[in-house]
JSON list of C-alpha atoms in Angstrom, two decimals:
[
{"chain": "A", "resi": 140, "resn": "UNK", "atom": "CA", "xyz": [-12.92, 165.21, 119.42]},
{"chain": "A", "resi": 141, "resn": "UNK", "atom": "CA", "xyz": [-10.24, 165.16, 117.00]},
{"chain": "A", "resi": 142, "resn": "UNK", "atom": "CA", "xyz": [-6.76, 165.61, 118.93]},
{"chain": "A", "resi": 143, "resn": "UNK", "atom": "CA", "xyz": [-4.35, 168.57, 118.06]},
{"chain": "A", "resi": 144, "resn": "UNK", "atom": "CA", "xyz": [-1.06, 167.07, 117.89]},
{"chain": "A", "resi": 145, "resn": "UNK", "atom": "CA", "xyz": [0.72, 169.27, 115.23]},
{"chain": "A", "resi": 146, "resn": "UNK", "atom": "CA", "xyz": [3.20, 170.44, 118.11]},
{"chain": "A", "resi": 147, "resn": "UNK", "atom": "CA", "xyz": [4.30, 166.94, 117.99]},
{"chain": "A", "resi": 148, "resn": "UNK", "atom": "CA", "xyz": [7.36, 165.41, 116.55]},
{"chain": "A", "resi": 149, "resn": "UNK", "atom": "CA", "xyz": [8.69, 163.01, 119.10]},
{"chain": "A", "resi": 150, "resn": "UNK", "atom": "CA", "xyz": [6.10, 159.19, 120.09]},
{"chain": "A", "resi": 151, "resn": "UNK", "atom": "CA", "xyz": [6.61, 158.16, 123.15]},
{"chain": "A", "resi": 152, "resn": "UNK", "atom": "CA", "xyz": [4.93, 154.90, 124.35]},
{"chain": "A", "resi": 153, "resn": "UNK", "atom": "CA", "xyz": [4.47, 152.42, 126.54]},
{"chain": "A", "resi": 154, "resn": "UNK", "atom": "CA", "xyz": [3.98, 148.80, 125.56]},
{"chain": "A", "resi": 155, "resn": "UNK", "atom": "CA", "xyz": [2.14, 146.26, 127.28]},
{"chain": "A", "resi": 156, "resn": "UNK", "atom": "CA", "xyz": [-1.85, 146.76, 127.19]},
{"chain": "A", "resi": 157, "resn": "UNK", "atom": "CA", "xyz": [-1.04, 150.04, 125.54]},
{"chain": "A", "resi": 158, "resn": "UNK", "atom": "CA", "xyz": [0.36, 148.46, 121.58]},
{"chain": "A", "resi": 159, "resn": "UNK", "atom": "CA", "xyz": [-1.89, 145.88, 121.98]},
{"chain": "A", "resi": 160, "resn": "UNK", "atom": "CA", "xyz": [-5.44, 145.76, 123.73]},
{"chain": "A", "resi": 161, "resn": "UNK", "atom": "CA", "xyz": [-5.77, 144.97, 127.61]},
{"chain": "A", "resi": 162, "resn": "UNK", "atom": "CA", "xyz": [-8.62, 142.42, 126.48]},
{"chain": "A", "resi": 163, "resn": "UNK", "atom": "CA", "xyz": [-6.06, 140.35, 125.05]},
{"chain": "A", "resi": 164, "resn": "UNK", "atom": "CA", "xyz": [-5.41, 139.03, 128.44]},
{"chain": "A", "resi": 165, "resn": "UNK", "atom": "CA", "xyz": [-1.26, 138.30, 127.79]},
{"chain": "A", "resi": 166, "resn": "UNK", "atom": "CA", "xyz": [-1.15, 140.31, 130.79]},
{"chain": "A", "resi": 167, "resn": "UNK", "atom": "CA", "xyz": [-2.74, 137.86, 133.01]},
{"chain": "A", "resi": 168, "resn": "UNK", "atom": "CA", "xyz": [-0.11, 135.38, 131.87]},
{"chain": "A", "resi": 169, "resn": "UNK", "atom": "CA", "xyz": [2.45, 137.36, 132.93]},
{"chain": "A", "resi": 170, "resn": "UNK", "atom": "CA", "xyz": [1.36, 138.57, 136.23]},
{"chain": "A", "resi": 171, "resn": "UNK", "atom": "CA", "xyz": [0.35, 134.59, 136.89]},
{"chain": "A", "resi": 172, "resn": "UNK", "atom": "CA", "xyz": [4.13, 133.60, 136.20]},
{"chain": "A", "resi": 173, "resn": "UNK", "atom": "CA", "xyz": [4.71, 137.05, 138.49]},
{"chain": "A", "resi": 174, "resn": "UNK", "atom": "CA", "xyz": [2.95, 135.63, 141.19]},
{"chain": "A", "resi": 175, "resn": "UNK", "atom": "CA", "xyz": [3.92, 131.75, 141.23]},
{"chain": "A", "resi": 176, "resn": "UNK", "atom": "CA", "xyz": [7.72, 133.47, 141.64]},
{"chain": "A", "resi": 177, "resn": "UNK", "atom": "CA", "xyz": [6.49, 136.00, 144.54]},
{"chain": "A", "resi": 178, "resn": "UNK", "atom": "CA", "xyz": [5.49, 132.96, 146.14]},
{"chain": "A", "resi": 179, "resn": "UNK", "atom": "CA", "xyz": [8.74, 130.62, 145.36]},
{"chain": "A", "resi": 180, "resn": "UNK", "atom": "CA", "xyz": [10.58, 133.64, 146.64]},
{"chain": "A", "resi": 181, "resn": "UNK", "atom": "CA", "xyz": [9.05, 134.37, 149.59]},
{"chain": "A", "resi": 182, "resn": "UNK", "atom": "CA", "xyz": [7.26, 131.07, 150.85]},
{"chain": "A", "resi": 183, "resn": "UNK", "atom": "CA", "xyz": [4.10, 132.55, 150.76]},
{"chain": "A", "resi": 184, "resn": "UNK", "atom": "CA", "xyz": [0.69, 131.18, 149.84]},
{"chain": "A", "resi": 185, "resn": "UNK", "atom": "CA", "xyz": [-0.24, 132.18, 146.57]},
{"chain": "A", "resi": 186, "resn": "UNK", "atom": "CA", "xyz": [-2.88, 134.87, 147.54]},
{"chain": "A", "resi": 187, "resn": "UNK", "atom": "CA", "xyz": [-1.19, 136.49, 150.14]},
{"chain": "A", "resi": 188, "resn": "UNK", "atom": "CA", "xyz": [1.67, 136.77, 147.66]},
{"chain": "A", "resi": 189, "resn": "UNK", "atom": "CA", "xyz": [-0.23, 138.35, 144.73]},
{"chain": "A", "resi": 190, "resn": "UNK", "atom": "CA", "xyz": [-1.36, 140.86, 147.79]},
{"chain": "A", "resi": 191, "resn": "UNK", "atom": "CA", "xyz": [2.45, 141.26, 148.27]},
{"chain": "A", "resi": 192, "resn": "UNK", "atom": "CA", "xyz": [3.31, 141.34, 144.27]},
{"chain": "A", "resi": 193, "resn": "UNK", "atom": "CA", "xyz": [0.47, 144.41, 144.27]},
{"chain": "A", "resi": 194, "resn": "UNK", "atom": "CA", "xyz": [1.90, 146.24, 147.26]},
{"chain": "A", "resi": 195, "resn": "UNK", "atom": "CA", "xyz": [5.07, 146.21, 145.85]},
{"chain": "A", "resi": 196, "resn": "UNK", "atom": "CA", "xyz": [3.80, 147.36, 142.33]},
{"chain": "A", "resi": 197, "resn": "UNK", "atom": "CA", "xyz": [1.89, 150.40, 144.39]},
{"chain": "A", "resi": 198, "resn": "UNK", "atom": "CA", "xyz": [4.77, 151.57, 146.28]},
{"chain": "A", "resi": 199, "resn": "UNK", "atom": "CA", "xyz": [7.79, 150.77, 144.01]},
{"chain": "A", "resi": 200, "resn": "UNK", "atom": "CA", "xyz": [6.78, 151.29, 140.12]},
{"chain": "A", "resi": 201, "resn": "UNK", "atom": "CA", "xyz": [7.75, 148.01, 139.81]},
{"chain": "A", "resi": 202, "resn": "UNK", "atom": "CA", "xyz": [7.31, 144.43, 141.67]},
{"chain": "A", "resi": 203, "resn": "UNK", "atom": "CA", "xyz": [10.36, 143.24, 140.77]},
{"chain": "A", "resi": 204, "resn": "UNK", "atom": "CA", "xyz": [11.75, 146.50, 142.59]},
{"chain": "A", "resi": 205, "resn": "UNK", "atom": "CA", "xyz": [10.56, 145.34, 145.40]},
{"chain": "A", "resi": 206, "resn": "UNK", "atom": "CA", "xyz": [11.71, 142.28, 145.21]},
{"chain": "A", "resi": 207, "resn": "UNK", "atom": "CA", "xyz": [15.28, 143.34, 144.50]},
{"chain": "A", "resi": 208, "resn": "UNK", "atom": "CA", "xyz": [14.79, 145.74, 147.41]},
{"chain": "A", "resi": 209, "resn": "UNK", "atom": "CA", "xyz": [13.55, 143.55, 150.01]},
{"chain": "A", "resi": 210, "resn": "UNK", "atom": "CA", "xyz": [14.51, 140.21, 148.69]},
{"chain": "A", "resi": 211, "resn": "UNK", "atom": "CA", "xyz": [18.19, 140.15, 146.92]},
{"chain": "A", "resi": 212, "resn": "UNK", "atom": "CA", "xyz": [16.11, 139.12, 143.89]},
{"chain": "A", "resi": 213, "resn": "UNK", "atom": "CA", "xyz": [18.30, 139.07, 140.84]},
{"chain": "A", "resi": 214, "resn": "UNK", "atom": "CA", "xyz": [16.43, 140.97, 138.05]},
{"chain": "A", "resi": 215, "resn": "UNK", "atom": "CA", "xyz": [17.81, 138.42, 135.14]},
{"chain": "A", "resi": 216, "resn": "UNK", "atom": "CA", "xyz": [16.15, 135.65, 137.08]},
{"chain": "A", "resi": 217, "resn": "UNK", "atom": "CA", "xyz": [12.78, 137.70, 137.25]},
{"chain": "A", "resi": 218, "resn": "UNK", "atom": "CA", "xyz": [12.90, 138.70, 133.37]},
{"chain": "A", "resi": 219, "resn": "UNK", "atom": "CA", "xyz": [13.28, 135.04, 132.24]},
{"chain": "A", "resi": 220, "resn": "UNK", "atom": "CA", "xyz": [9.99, 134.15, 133.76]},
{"chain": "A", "resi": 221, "resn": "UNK", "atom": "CA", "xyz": [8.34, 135.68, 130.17]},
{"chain": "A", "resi": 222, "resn": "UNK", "atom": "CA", "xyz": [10.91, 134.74, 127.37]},
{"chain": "A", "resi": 223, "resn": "UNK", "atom": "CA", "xyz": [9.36, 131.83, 127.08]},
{"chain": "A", "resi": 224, "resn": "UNK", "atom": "CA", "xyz": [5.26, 132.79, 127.33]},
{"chain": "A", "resi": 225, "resn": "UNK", "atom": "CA", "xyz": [3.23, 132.02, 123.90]},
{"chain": "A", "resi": 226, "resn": "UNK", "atom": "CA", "xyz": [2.32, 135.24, 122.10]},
{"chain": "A", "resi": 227, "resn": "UNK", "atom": "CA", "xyz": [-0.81, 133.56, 120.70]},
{"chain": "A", "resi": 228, "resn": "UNK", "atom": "CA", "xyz": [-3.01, 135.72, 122.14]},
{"chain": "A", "resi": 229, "resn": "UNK", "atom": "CA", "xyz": [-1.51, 138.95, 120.95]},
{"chain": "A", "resi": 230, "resn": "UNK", "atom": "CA", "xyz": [-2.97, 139.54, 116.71]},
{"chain": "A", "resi": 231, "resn": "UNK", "atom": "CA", "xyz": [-1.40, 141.89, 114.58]},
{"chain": "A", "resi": 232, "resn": "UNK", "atom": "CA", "xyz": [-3.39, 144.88, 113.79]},
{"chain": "A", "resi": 233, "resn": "UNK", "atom": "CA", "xyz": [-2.57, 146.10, 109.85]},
{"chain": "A", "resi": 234, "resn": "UNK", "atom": "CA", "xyz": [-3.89, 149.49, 110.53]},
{"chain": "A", "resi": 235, "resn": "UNK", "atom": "CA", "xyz": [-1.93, 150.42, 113.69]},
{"chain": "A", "resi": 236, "resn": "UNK", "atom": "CA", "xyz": [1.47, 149.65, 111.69]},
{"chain": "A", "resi": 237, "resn": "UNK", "atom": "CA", "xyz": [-0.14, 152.10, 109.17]},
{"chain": "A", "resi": 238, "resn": "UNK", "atom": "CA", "xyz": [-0.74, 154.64, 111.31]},
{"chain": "A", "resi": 239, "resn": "UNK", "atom": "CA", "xyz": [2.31, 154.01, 113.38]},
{"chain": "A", "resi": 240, "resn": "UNK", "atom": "CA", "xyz": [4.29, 154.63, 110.05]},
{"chain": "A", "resi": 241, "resn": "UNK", "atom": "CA", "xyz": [2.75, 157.61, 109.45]},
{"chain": "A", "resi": 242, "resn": "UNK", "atom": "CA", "xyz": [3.49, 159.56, 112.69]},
{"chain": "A", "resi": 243, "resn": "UNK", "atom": "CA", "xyz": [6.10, 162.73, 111.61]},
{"chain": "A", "resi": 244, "resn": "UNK", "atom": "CA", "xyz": [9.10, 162.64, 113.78]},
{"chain": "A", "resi": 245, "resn": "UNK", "atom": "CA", "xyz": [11.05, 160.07, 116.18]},
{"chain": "A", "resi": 246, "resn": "UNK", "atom": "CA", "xyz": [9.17, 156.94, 117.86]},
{"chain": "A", "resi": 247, "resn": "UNK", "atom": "CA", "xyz": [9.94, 155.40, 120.93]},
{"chain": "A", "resi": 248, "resn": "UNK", "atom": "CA", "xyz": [9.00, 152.62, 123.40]},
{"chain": "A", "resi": 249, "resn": "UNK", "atom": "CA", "xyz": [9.37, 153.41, 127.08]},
{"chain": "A", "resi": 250, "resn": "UNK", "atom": "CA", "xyz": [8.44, 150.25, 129.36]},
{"chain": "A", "resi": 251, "resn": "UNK", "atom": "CA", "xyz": [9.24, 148.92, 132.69]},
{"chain": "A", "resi": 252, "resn": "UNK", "atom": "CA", "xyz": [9.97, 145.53, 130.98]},
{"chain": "A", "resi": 253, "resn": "UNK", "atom": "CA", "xyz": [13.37, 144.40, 130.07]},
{"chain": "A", "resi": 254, "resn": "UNK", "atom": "CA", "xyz": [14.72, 144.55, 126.34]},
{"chain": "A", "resi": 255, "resn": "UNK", "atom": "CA", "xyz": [14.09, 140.45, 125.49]},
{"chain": "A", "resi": 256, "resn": "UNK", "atom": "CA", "xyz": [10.43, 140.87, 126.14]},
{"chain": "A", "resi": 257, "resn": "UNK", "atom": "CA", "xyz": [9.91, 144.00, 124.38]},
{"chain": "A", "resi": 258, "resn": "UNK", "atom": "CA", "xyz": [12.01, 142.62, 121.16]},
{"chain": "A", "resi": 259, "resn": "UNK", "atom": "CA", "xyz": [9.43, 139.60, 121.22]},
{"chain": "A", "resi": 260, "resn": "UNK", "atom": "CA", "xyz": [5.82, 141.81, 121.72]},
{"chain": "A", "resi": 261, "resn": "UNK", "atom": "CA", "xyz": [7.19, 144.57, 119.15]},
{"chain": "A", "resi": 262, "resn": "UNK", "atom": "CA", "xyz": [8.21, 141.62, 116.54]},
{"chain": "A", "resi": 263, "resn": "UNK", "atom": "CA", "xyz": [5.26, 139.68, 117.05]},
{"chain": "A", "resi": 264, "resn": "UNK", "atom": "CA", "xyz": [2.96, 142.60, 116.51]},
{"chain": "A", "resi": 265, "resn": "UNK", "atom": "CA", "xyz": [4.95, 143.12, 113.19]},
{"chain": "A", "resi": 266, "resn": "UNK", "atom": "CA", "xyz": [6.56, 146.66, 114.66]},
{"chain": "A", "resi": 267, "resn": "UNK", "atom": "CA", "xyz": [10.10, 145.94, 115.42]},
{"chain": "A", "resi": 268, "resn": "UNK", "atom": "CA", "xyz": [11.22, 148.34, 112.65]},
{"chain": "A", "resi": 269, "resn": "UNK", "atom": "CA", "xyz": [8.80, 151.46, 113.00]},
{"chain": "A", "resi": 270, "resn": "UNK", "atom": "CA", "xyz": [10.69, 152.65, 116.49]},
{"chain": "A", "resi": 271, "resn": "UNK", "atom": "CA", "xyz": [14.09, 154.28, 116.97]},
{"chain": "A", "resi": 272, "resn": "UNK", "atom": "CA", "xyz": [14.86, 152.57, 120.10]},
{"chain": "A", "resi": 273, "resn": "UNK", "atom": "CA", "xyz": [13.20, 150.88, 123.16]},
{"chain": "A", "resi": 274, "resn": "UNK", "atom": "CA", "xyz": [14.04, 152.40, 126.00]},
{"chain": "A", "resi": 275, "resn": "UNK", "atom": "CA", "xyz": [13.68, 149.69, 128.60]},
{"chain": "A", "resi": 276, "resn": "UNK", "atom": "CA", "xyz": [14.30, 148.46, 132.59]},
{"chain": "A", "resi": 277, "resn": "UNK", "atom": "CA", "xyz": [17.94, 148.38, 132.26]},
{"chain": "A", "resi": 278, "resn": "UNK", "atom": "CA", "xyz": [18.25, 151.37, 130.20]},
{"chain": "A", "resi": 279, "resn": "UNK", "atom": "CA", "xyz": [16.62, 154.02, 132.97]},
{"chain": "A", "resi": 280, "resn": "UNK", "atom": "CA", "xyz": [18.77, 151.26, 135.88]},
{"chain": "A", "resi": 281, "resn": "UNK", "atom": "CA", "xyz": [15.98, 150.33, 137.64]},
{"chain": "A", "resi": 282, "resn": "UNK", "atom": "CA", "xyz": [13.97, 153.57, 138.27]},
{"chain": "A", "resi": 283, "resn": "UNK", "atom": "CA", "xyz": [10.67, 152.53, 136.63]},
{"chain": "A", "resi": 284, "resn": "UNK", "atom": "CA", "xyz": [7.66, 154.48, 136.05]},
{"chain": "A", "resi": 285, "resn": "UNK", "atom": "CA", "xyz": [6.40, 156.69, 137.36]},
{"chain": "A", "resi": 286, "resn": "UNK", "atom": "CA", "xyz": [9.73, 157.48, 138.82]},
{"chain": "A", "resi": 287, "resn": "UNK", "atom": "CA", "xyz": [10.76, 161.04, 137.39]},
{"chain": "A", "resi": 288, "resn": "UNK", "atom": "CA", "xyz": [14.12, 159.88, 137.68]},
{"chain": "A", "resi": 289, "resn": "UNK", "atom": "CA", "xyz": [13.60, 157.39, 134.63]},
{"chain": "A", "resi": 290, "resn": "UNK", "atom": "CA", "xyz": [11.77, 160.05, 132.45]},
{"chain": "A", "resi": 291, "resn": "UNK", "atom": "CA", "xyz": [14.69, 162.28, 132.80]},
{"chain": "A", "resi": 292, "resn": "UNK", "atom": "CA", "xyz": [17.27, 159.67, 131.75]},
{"chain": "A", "resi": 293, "resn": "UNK", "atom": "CA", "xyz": [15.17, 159.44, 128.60]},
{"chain": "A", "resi": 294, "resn": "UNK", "atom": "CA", "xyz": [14.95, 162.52, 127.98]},
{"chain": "A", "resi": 295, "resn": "UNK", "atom": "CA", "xyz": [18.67, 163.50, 128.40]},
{"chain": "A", "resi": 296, "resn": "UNK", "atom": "CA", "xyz": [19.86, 159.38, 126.30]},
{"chain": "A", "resi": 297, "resn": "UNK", "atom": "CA", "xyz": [18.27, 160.92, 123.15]},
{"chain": "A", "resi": 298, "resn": "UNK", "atom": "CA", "xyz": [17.84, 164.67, 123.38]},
{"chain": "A", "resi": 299, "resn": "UNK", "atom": "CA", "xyz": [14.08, 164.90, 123.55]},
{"chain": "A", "resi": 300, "resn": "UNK", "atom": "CA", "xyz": [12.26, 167.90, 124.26]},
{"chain": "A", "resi": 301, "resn": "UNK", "atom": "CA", "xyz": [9.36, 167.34, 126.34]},
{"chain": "A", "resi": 302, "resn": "UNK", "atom": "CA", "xyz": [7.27, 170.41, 124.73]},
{"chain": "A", "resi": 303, "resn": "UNK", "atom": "CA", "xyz": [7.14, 168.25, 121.29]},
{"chain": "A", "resi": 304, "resn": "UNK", "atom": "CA", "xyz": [6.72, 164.94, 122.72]},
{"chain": "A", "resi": 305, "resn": "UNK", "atom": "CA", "xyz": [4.09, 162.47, 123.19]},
{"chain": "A", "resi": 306, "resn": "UNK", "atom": "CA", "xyz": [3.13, 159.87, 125.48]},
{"chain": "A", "resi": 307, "resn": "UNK", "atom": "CA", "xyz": [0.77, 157.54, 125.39]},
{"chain": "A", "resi": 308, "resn": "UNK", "atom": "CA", "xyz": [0.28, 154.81, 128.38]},
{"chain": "A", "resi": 309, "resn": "UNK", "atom": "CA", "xyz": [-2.66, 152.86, 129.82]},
{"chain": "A", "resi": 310, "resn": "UNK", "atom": "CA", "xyz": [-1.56, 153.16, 133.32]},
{"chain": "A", "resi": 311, "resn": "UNK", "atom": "CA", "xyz": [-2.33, 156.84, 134.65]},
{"chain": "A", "resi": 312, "resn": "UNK", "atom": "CA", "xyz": [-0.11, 157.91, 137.24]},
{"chain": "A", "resi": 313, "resn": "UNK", "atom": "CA", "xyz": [3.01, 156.80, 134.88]},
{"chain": "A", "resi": 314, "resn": "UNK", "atom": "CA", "xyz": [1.38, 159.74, 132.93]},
{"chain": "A", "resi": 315, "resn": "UNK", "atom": "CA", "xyz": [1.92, 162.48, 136.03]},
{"chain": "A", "resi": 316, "resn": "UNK", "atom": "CA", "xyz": [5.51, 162.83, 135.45]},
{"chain": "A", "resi": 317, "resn": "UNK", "atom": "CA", "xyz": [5.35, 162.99, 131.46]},
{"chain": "A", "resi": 318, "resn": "UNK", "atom": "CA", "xyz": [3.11, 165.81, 132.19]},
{"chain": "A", "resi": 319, "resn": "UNK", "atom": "CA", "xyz": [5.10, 167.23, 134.57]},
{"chain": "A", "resi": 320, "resn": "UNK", "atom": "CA", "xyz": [7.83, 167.69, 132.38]},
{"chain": "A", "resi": 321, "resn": "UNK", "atom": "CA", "xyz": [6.24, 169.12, 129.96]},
{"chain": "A", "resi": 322, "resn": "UNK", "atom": "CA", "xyz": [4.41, 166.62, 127.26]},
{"chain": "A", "resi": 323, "resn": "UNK", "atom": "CA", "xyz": [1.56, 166.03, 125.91]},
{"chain": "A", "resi": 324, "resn": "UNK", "atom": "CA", "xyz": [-0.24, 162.36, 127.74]},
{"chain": "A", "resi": 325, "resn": "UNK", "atom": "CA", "xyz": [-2.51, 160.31, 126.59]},
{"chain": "A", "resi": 326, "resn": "UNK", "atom": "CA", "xyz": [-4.46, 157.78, 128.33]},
{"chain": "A", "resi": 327, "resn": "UNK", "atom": "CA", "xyz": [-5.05, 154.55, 126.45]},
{"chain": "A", "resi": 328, "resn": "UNK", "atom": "CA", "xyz": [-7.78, 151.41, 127.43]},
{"chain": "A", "resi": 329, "resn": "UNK", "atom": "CA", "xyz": [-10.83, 150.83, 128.41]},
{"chain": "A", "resi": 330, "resn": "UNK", "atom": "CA", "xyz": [-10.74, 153.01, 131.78]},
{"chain": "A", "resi": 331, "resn": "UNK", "atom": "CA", "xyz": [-9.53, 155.81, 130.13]},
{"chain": "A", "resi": 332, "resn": "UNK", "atom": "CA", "xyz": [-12.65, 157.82, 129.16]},
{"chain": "A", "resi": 333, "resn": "UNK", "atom": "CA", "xyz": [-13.28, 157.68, 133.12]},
{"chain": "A", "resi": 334, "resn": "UNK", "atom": "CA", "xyz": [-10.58, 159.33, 134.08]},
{"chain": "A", "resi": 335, "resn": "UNK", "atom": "CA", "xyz": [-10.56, 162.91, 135.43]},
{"chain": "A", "resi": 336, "resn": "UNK", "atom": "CA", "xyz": [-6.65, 163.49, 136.24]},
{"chain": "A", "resi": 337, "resn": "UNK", "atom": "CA", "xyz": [-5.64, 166.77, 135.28]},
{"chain": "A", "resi": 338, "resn": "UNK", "atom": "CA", "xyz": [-2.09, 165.27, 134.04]},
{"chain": "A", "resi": 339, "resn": "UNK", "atom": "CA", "xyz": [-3.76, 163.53, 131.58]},
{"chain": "A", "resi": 340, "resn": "UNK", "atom": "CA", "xyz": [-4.91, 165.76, 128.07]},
{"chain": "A", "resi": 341, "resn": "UNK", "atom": "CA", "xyz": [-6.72, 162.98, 126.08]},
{"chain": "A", "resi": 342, "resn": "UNK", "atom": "CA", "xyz": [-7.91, 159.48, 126.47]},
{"chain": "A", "resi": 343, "resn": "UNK", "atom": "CA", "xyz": [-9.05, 156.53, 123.99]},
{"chain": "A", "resi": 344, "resn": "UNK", "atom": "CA", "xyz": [-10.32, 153.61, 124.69]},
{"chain": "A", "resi": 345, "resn": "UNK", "atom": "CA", "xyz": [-8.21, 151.90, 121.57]},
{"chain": "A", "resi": 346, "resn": "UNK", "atom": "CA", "xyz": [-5.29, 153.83, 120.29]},
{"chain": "A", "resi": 347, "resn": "UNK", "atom": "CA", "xyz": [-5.24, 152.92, 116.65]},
{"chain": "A", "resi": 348, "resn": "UNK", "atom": "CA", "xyz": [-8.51, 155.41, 115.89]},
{"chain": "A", "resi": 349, "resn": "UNK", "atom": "CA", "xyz": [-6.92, 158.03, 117.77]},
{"chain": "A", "resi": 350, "resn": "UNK", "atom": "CA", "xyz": [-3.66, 158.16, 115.81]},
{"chain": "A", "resi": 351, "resn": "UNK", "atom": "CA", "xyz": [-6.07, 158.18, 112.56]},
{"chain": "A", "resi": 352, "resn": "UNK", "atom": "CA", "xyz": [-7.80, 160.89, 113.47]},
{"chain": "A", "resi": 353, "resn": "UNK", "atom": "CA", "xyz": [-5.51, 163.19, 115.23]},
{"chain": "A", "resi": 354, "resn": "UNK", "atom": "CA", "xyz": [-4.27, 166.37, 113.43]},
{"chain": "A", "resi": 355, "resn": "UNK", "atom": "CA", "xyz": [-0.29, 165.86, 112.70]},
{"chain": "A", "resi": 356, "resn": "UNK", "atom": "CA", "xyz": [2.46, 168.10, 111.98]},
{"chain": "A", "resi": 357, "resn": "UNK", "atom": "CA", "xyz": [3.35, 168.35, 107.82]},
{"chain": "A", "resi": 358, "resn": "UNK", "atom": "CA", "xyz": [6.05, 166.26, 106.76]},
{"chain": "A", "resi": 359, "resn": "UNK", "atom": "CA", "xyz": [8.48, 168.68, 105.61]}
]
């Protein structure tokens, strides 16, 4: 069904597996660096710390959180794992910067990664210039999704209000607190038509045909 977003006028979204398809597998890359450090870090074998890397992720937002938290880990040492990972796997898609370009109002990226590694993904995909800011790690001080805490600080750093915003996000409990607040959450990837959250309003497996087809407020 065609989505009413007329209300709309502020694009909120998440990067990693949510600009660019989860089947891409740059993911996996960086949750292999992830890993190899959990282990460097905390002498562990390698599976038992990928268990650890997860656990962390579950209860913190964030693994690096956790590491920070239980493991004096310095964040800039964590970030640099992935300024240096090939992009090759991530393709430009022509008709998401169209429809990106289209969308009436402010646009945003909102992601627990830190501001080199979003500059690199958003150039890449050839979208540097269609958002007003990124709105990163370091700019919400460590509170990641789905921390409320972060949402807030984004909300109050550029005078959003939550009624006319909307975010989109493959992971679905960083969509809880969007939805608590007040905005309109969509679900993106290949899970998404299976979930049943109440938080979440609509879901697409691939979030350039949604944007297409969803009913916008008139440029004015």
């Amino acid at each position: 069904m065609t989505a009413d977003l007329t209300h709309i006028d502020t694009w909120l979204f998440d990067l990693d597996n949510t600009l660019y398809p989860e089947e891409s597998g740059f993911m996996g890359q960086v949750e292999g660096r992830m890993t190899d450090f959990v282990a460097r870090v905390t002498d562990l074998p390698r599976d038992q710390a990928y268990t650890l890397q997860k656990k962390y992720l579950a209860e913190h937002g964030l693994t690096l959180r956790g590491l920070m938290l239980n493991h004096g880990v310095d964040p800039a040492d964590f970030h640099a794992l992935f300024h240096d990972l090939s992009l090759e796997l991530l393709a430009q898609d022509p008709d998401l910067v169209s429809a990106l370009s289209q969308l009436p109002g402010r646009r945003f990226i909102f992601t627990n990664a830190d501001d080199k590694h979003a500059e690199r993904v958003l150039a890449h995909l050839g979208l540097a210039d269609l958002f007003d800011d990124v709105f990163h790690i370091h700019s919400f001080g460590f509170t990641p999704k789905p921390d409320p805490v972060g949402f807030q600080r984004m909300l109050d750093a550029h005078g959003l209000d939550p009624r006319a915003t909307s975010f989109f996000e493959d992971s679905e409990r960083n969509l809880q607190p969007a939805y608590d607040l007040g905005m309109t959450t969509v679900l993106v990837g290949p899970q998404a038509q299976h979930s049943t959250a109440p938080f979440v309003n609509h879901r697409t497996t691939t979030l350039t045909p949604f944007l297409t087809g969803a009913r916008l407020k008139e440029a004015v």
